[in-house]
Coordinates of C-alpha atoms in Angstrom, one line a residue:
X909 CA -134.2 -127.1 -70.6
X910 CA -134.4 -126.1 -74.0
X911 CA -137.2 -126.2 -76.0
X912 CA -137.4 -127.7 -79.0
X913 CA -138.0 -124.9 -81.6
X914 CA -134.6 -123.9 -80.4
X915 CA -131.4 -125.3 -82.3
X916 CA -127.9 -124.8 -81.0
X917 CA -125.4 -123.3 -84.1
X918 CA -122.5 -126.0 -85.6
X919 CA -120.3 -124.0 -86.1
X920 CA -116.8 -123.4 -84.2
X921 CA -118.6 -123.8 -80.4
X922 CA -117.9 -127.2 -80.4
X923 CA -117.1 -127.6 -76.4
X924 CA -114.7 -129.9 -77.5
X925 CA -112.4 -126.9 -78.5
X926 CA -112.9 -125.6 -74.7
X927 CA -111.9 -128.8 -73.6
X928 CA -108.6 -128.8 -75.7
X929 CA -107.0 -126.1 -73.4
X930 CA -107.1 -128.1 -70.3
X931 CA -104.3 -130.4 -69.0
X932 CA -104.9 -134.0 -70.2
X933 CA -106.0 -135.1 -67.5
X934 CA -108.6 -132.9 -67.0
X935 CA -109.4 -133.7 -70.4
X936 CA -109.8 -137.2 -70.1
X937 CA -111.9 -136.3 -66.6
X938 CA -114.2 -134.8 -69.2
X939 CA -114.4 -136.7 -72.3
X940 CA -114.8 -139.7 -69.6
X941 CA -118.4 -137.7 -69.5
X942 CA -119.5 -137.3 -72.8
X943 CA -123.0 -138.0 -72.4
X944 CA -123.3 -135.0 -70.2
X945 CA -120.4 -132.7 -72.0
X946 CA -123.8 -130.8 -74.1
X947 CA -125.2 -129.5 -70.8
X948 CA -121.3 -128.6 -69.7
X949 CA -121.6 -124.3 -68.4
X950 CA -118.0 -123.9 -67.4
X951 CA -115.0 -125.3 -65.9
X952 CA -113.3 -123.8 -62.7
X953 CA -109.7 -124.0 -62.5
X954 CA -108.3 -122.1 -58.7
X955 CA -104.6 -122.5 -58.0
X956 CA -104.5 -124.9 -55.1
X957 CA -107.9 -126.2 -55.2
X958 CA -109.3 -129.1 -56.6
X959 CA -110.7 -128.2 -60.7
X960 CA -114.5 -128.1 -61.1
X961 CA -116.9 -129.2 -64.1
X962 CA -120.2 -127.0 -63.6
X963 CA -123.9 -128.2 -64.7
X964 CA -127.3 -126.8 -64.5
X965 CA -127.8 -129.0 -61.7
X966 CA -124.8 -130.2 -60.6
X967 CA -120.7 -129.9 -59.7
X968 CA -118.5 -132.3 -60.7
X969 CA -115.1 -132.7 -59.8
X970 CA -112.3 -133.5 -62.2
X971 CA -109.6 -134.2 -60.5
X972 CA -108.5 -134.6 -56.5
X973 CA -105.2 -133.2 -57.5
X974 CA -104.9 -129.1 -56.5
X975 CA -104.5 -127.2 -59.5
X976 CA -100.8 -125.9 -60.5
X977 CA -99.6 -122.9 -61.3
X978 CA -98.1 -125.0 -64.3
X979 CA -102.0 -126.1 -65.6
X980 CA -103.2 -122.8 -65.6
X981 CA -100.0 -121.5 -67.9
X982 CA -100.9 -124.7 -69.9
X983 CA -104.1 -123.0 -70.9
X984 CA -103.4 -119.4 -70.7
X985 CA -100.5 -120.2 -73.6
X986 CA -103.6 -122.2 -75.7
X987 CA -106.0 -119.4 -75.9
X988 CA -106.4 -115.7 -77.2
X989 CA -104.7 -113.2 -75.2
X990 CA -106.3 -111.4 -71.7
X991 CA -107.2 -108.2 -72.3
X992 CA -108.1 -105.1 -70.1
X993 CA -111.3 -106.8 -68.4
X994 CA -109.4 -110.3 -68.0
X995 CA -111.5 -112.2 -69.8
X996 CA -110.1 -114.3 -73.6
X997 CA -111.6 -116.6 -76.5
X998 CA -110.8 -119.2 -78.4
X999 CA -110.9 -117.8 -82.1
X1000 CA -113.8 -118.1 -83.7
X1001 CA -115.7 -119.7 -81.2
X1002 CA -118.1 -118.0 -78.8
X1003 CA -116.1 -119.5 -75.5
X1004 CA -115.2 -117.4 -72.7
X1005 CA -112.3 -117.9 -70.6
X1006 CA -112.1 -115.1 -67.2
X1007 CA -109.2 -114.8 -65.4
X1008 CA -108.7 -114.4 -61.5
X1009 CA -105.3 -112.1 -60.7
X1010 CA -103.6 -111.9 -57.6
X1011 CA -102.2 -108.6 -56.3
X1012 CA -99.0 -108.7 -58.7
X1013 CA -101.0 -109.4 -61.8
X1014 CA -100.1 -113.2 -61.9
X1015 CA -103.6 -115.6 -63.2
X1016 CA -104.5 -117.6 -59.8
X1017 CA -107.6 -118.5 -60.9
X1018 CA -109.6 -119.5 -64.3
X1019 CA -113.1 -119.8 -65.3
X1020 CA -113.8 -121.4 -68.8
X1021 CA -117.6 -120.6 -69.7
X1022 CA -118.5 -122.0 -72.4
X1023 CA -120.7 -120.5 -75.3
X1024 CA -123.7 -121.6 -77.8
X1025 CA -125.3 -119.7 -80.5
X1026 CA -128.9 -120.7 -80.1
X1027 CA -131.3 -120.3 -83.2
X1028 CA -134.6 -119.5 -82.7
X1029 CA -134.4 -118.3 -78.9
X1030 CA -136.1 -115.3 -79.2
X1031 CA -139.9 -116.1 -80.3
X1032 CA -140.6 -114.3 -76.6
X1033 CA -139.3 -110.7 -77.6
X1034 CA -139.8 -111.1 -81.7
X1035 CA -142.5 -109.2 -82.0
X1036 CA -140.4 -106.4 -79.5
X1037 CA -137.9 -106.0 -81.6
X1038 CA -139.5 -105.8 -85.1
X1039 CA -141.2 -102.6 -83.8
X1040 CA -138.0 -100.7 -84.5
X1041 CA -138.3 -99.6 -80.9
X1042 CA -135.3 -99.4 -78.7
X1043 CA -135.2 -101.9 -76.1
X1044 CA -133.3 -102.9 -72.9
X1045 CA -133.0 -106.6 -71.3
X1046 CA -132.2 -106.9 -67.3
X1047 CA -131.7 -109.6 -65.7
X1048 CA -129.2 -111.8 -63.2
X1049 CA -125.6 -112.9 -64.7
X1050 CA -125.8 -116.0 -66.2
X1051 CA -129.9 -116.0 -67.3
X1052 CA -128.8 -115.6 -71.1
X1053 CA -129.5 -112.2 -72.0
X1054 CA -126.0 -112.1 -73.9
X1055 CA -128.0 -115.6 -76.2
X1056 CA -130.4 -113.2 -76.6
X1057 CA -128.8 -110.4 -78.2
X1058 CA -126.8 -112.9 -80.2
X1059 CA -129.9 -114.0 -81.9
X1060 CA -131.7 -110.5 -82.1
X1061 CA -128.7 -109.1 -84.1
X1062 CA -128.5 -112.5 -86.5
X1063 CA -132.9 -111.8 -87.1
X1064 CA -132.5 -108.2 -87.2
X1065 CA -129.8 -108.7 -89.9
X1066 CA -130.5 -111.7 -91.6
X1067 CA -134.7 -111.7 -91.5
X1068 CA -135.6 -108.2 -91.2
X1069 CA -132.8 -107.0 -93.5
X1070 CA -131.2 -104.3 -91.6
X1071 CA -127.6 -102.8 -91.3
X1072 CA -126.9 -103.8 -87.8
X1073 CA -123.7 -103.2 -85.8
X1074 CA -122.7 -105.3 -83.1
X1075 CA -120.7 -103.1 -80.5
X1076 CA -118.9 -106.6 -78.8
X1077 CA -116.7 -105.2 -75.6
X1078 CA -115.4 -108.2 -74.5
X1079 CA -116.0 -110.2 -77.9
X1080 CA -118.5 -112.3 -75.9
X1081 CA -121.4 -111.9 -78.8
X1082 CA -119.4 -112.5 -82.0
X1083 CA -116.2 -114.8 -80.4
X1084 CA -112.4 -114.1 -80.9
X1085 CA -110.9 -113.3 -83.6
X1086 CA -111.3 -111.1 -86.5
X1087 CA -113.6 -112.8 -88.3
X1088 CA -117.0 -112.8 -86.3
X1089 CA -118.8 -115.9 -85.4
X1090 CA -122.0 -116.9 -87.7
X1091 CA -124.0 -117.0 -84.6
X1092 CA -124.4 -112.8 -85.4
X1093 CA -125.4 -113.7 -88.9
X1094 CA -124.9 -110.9 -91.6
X1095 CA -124.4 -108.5 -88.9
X1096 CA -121.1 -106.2 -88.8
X1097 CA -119.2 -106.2 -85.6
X1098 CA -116.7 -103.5 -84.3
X1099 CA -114.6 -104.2 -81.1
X1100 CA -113.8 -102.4 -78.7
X1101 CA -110.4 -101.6 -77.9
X1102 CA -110.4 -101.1 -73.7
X1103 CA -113.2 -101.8 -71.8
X1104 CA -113.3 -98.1 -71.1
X1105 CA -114.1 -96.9 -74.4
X1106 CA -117.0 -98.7 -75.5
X1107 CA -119.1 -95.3 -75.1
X1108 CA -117.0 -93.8 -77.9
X1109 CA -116.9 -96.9 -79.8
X1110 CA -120.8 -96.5 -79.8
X1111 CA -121.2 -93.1 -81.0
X1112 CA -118.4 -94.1 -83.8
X1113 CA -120.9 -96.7 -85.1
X1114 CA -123.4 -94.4 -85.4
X1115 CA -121.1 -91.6 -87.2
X1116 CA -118.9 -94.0 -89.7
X1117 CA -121.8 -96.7 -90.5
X1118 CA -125.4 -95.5 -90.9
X1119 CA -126.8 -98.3 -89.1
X1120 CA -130.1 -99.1 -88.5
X1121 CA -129.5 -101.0 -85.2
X1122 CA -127.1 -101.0 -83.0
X1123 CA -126.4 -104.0 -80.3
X1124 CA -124.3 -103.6 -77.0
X1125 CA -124.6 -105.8 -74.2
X1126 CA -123.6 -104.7 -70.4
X1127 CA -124.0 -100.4 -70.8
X1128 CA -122.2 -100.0 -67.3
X1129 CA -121.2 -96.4 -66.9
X1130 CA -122.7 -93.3 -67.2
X1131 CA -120.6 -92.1 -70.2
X1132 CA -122.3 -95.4 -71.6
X1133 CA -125.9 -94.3 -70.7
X1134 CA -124.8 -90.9 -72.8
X1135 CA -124.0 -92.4 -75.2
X1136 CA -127.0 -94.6 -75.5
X1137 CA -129.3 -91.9 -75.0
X1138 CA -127.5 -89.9 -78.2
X1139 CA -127.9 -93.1 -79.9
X1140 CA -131.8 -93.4 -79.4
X1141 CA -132.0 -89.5 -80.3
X1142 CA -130.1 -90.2 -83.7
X1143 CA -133.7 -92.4 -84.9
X1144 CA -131.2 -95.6 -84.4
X1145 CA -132.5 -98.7 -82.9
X1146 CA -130.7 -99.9 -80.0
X1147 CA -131.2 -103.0 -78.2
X1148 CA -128.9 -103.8 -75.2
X1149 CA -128.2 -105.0 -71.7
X1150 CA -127.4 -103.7 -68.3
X1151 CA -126.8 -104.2 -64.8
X1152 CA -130.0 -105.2 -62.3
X1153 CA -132.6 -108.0 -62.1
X1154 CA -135.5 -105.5 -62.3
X1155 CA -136.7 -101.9 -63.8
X1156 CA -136.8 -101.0 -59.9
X1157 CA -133.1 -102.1 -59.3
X1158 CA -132.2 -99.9 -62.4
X1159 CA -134.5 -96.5 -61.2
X1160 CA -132.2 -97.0 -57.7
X1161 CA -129.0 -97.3 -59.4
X1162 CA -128.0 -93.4 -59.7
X1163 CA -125.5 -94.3 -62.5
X1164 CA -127.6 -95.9 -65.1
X1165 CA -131.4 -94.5 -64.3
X1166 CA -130.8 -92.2 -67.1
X1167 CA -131.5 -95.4 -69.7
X1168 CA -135.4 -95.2 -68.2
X1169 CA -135.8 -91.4 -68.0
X1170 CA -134.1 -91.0 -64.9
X1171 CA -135.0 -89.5 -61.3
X1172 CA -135.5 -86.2 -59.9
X1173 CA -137.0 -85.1 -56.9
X1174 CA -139.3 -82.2 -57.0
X1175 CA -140.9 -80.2 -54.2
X1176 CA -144.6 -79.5 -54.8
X1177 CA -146.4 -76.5 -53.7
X1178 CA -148.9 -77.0 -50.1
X1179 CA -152.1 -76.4 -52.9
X1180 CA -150.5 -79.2 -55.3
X1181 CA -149.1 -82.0 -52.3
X1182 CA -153.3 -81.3 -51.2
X1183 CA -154.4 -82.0 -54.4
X1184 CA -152.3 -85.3 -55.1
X1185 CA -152.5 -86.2 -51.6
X1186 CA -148.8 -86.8 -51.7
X1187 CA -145.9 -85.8 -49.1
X1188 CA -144.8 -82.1 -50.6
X1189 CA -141.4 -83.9 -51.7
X1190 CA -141.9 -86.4 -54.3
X1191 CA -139.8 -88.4 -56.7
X1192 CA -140.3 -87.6 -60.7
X1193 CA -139.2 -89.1 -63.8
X1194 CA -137.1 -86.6 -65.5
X1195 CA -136.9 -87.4 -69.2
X1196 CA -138.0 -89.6 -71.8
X1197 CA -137.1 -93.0 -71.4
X1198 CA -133.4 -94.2 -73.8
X1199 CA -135.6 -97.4 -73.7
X1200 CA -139.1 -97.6 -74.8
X1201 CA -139.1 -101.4 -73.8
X1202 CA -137.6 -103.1 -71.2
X1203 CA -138.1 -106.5 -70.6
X1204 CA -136.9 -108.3 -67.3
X1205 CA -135.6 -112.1 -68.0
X1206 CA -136.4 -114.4 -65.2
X1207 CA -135.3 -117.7 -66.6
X1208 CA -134.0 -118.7 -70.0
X1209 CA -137.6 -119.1 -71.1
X1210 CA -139.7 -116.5 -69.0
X1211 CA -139.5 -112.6 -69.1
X1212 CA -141.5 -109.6 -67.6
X1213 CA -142.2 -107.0 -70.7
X1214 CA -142.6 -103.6 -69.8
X1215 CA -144.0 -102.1 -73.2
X1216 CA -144.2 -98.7 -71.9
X1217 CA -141.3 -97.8 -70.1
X1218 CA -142.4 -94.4 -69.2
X1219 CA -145.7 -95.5 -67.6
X1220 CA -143.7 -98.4 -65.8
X1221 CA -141.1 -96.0 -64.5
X1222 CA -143.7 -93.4 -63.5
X1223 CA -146.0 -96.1 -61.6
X1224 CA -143.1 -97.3 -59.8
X1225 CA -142.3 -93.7 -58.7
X1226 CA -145.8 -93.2 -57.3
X1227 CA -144.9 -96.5 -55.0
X1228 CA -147.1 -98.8 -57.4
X1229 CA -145.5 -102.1 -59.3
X1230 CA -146.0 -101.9 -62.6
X1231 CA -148.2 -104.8 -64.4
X1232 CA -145.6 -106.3 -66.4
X1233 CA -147.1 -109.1 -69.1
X1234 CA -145.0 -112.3 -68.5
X1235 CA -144.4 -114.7 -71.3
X1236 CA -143.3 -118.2 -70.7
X1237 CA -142.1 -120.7 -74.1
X1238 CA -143.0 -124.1 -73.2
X1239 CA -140.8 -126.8 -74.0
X1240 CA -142.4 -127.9 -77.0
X1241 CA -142.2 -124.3 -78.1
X1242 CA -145.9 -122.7 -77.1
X1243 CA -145.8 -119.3 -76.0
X1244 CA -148.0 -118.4 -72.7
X1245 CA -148.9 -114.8 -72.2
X1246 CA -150.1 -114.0 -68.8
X1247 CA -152.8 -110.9 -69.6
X1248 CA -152.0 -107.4 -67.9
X1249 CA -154.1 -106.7 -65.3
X1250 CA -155.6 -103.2 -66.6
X1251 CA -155.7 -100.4 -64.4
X1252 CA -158.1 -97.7 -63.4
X1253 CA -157.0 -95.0 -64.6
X1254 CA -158.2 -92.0 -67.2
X1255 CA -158.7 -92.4 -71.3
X1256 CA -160.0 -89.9 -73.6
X1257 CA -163.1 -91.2 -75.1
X1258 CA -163.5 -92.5 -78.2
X1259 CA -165.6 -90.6 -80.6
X1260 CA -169.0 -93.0 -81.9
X1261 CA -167.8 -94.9 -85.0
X1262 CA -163.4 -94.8 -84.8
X1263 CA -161.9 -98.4 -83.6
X1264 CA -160.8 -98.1 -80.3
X1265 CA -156.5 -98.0 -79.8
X1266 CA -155.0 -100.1 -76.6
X1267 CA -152.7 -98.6 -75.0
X1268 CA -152.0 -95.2 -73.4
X1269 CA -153.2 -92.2 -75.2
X1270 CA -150.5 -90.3 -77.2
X1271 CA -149.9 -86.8 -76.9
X1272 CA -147.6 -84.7 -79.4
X1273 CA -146.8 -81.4 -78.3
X1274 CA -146.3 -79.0 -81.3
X1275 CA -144.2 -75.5 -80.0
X1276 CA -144.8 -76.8 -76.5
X1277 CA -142.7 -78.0 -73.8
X1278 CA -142.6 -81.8 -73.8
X1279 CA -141.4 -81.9 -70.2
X1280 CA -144.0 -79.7 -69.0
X1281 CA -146.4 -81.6 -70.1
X1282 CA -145.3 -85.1 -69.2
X1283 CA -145.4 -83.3 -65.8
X1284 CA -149.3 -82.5 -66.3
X1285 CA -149.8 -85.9 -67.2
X1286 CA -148.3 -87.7 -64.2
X1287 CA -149.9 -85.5 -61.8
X1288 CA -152.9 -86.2 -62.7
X1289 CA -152.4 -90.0 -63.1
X1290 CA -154.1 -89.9 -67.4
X1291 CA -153.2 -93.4 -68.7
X1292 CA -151.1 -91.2 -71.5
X1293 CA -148.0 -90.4 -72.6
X1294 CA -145.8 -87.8 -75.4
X1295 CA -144.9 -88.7 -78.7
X1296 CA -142.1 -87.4 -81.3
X1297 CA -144.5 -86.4 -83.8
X1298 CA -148.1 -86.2 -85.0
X1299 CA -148.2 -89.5 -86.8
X1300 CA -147.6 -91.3 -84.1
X1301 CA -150.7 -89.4 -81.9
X1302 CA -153.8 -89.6 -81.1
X1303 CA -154.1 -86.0 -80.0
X1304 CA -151.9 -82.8 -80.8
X1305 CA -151.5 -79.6 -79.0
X1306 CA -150.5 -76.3 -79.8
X1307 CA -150.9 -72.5 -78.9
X1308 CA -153.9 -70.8 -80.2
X1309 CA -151.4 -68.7 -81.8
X1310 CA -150.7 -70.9 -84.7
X1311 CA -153.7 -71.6 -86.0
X1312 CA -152.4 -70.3 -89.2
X1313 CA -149.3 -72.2 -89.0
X1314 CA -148.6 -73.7 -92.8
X1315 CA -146.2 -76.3 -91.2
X1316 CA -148.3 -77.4 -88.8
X1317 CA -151.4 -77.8 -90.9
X1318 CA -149.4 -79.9 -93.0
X1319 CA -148.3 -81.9 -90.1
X1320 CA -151.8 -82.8 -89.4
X1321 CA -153.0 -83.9 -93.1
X1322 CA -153.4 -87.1 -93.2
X1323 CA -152.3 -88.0 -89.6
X1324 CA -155.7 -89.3 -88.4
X1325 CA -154.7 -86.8 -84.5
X1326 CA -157.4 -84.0 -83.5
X1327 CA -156.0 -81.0 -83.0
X1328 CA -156.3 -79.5 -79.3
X1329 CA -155.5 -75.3 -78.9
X1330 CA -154.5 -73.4 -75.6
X1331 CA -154.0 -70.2 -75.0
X1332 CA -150.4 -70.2 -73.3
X1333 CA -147.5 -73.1 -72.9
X1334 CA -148.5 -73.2 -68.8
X1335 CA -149.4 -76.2 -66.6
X1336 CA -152.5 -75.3 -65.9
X1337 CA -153.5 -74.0 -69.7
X1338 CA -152.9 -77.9 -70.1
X1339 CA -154.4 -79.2 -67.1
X1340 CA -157.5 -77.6 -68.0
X1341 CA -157.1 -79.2 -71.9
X1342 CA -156.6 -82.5 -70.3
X1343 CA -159.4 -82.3 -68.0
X1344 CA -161.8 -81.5 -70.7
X1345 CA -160.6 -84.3 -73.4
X1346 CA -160.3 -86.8 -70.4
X1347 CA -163.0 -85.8 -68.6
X1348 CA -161.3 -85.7 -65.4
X1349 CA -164.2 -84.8 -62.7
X1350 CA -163.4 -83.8 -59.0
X1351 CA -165.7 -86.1 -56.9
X1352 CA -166.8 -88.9 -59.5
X1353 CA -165.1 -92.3 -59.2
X1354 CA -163.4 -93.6 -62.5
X1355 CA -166.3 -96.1 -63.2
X1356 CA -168.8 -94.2 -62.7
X1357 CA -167.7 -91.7 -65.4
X1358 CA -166.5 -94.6 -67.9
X1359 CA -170.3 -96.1 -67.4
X1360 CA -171.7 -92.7 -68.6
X1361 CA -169.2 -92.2 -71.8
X1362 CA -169.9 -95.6 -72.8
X1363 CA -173.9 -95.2 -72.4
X1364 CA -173.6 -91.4 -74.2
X1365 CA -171.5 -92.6 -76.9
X1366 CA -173.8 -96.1 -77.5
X1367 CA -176.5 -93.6 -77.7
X1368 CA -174.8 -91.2 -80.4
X1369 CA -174.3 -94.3 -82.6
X1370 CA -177.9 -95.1 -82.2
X1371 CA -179.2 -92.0 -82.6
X1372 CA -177.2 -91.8 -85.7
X1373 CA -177.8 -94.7 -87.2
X1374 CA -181.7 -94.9 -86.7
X1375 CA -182.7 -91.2 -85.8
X1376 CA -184.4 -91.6 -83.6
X1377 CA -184.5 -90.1 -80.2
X1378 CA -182.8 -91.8 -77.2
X1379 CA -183.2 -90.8 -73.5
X1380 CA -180.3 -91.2 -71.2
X1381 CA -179.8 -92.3 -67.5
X1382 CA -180.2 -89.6 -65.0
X1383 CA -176.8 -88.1 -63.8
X1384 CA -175.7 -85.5 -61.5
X1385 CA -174.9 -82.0 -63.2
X1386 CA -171.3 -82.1 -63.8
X1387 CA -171.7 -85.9 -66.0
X1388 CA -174.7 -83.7 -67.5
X1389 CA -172.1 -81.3 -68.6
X1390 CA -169.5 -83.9 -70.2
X1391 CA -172.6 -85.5 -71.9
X1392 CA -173.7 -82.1 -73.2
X1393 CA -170.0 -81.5 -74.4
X1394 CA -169.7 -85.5 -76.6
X1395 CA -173.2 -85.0 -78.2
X1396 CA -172.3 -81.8 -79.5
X1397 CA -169.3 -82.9 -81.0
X1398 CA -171.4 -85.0 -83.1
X1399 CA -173.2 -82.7 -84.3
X1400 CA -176.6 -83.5 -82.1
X1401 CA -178.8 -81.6 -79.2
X1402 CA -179.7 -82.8 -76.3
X1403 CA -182.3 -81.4 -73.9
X1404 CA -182.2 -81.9 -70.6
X1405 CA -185.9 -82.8 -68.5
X1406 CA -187.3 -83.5 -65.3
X1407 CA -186.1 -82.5 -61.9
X1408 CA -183.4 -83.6 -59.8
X1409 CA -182.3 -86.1 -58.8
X1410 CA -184.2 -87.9 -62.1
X1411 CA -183.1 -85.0 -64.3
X1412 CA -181.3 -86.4 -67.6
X1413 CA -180.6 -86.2 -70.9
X1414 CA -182.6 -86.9 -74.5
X1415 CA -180.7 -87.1 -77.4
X1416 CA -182.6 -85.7 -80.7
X1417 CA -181.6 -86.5 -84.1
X1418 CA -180.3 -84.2 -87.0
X1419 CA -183.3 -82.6 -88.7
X1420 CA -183.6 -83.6 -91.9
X1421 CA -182.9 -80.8 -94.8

């Protein structure tokens, strides 16, 4: 049902233009049913068989006369011609008619799907797509993700003020024709010549048209993923569509895991499958996600957003589902956001005083291998991922080495990032980084370390703020040592008293000059 911030376009879909093509008696079968023609999806014409009216909920038939090979000529000579992938339009409308060949190439069988532009159907994904990141919709054929797209290419264009290219295979998002339907808005559209060279019609958008966005719907192939992949490298924002009801169906399909990073499988060392308590063969995201979203639509009305699609990818591959957030539009237009279950897993603390960031923690690698370290991170499960560059982290790392490095210091001015050093671009130079700033701890549950960060770090604030001294709780040695290494990086001293197992910390303020 739809809801009732959404508005279905005037212009040129009127099914009435659909209905046109048919024989006239299948016509007057129809327009016999004009109080239910809105809610019309398609009409099914098979030689032989009796013709079909499809609803949401419902079949109708037109006619208990077998369809001719003379009806279907009677619309095949009414609408645009059948290209490559078998499918043809009615100019300047968004209608789709898909045709059924035998094994000589005649039509046997028609389907006539009808299209609507729908205004205002993507309040669920908005905010997605005005992060200028590049994102993916899955879902089953039929759910609407091509409605979708339509309408993010008309707000990306028209509301956000972007140059946005359309990249319309089958010209199932702009309509046939030349002229492309209003439904896109200002958007430009380029079609594609043969279904086989939409890839190369992609990258020519990208090299003739400076766009700002690009929007493809059903990336299929793998020359497809490549060139998606060279898209999202250019700094172009690309939102599409592709094959598969879930992020897991898409990791299993060989040809199009690429678009979320990929899969390789890696055999681990007997001291490393011991230490991740994992079988010594083990399944690893290869790259960097094409996608930094995907969101899954289950109905019209409800999806499943993925907002990281590198953590969602990499949970999945440790045998985990990701926690999706779901978001259901009401009919009378209310948005419902079912919370994300948080999970347990490792953040760098916050340093007393800076507002805390959601998310995962953001890493930029400066001279370092990006792939190596992604690798670091997923073994040892940090809620954390890379970034392209220092303004978009919260920590940076680099090689002792350039400490001196002009570029880099100018990198960092202004970028709000502390800067991390190791001695050598290894894994374990980084594991041992990563250990400190997250405070990974052999032994200690998760909960029992976030309790002592969050009772050290509400001390340093108070301490601060009224100098005065403040004891801690008693803790084993090795949470003495992490709550040695946060007061000093406040600037205070702490001095440890009593004997075990009451032995803890007092914080002392700054002596005064």
């Amino acid at each position: 049902m739809k809801n009732s911030r959404e508005k279905t376009s005037p212009h040129g879909e009127d099914i009435r233009l659909l209905v046109a093509t048919l024989p006239a008696e299948l016509q007057a079968a129809l327009l016999n049913r004009a109080t239910e023609l809105e809610r019309l999806l398609e009409v099914v014409m098979d030689l032989g068989r009796p013709p079909e009216a499809r609803f949401p909920d419902a079949v109708a038939r037109l006619s208990d006369k077998p369809v001719s090979q003379e009806d279907l000529s009677h619309v095949t000579a009414l609408v645009g011609e059948f290209g490559d992938d078998n499918r043809a339009g009615i100019e300047r409308t968004l209608h789709r008619i898909s045709a059924i060949r035998n094994r000589k190439g005649q039509i046997i069988g028609l389907t006539l799907r009808v299209g609507r532009a729908v205004f205002g159907g993507i309040e669920l994904l908005r905010d997605l797509i005005e992060t200028g990141q590049s994102l993916l919709i899955l879902g089953r054929p039929g759910v609407g993700k091509t409605t979708k797209l339509r309408e993010m290419a008309r707000v990306l264009a028209d509301d956000l003020h972007k140059r946005v290219v359309v990249i319309d295979t089958s010209n199932e998002i702009a309509g046939d024709g030349d002229i492309p339907h209003p439904g896109i808005g200002s958007a430009r559209r380029m079609q594609v010549p043969r279904v086989d060279r939409q890839h190369a019609v992609m990258i020519e958008a990208v090299e003739n048209h400076m766009p700002e966005a690009i929007i493809v719907d059903e990336i299929g192939t793998e020359a497809e993923a490549v060139a998606a992949r060279t898209i999202a490298e250019r700094g172009v924002q690309l939102i599409g569509t592709a094959h598969g009801n879930s992020l897991e169906n898409l990791i299993k399909n060989p040809t199009l895991s690429d678009l979320v990073g990929g899969v390789q499988v890696v055999t681990l060392s007997d001291e490393e499958a011991r230490r991740r308590r994992t079988p010594k063969t083990v399944s690893e995201r290869r790259a960097p996600p094409t996608f930094e979203i995907v969101v899954e639509m289950v109905d019209r009305d409800e999806v499943i957003v993925h907002a990281d699609t590198a953590a969602a990818v990499d949970t999945l591959l440790r045998g985990t589902l990701p926690r999706g957030e779901r978001r259901e539009q009401s009919a009378c237009g209310e948005i419902h956001v079912r919370a994300q279950e948080e999970e347990h897993k490792r953040t760098p603390s916050t340093q007393a005083g800076e507002p805390v960031r959601r998310g995962p923690a953001r890493i930029y690698p400066y001279a370092l291998s990006r792939d190596l370290l992604e690798r670091v991170i997923r073994s040892m499960g940090l809620n954390a991922r890379t970034v392209g560059g220092p303004e978009q982290a919260d920590l940076v790392l680099a090689l002792r080495s350039r400490s001196d490095d002009l570029r880099l210091q100018r990198m960092m001015q202004g970028s709000g990032a502390s800067l991390h050093y190791i001695k050598r671009n290894t894994a374990n130079e980084m594991r041992r980084l990563l250990e400190r700033t997250f405070h990974v701890l052999e032994g200690v549950e998760g909960e029992e370390l976030h309790e002592m960060v969050a009772e050290t770090e509400d001390a340093i604030r108070h301490v601060l703020a009224e100098r005065e001294e403040v004891s801690l709780a008693p803790r084993r040695p090795a949470l003495r040592k992490v709550q040695h290494r946060l007061i000093a990086g406040r600037g205070l001293l702490a001095q440890s008293t009593g004997k075990e197992p009451k032995r803890h910390l007092v914080i002392r303020p700054p002596e005064e000059e």
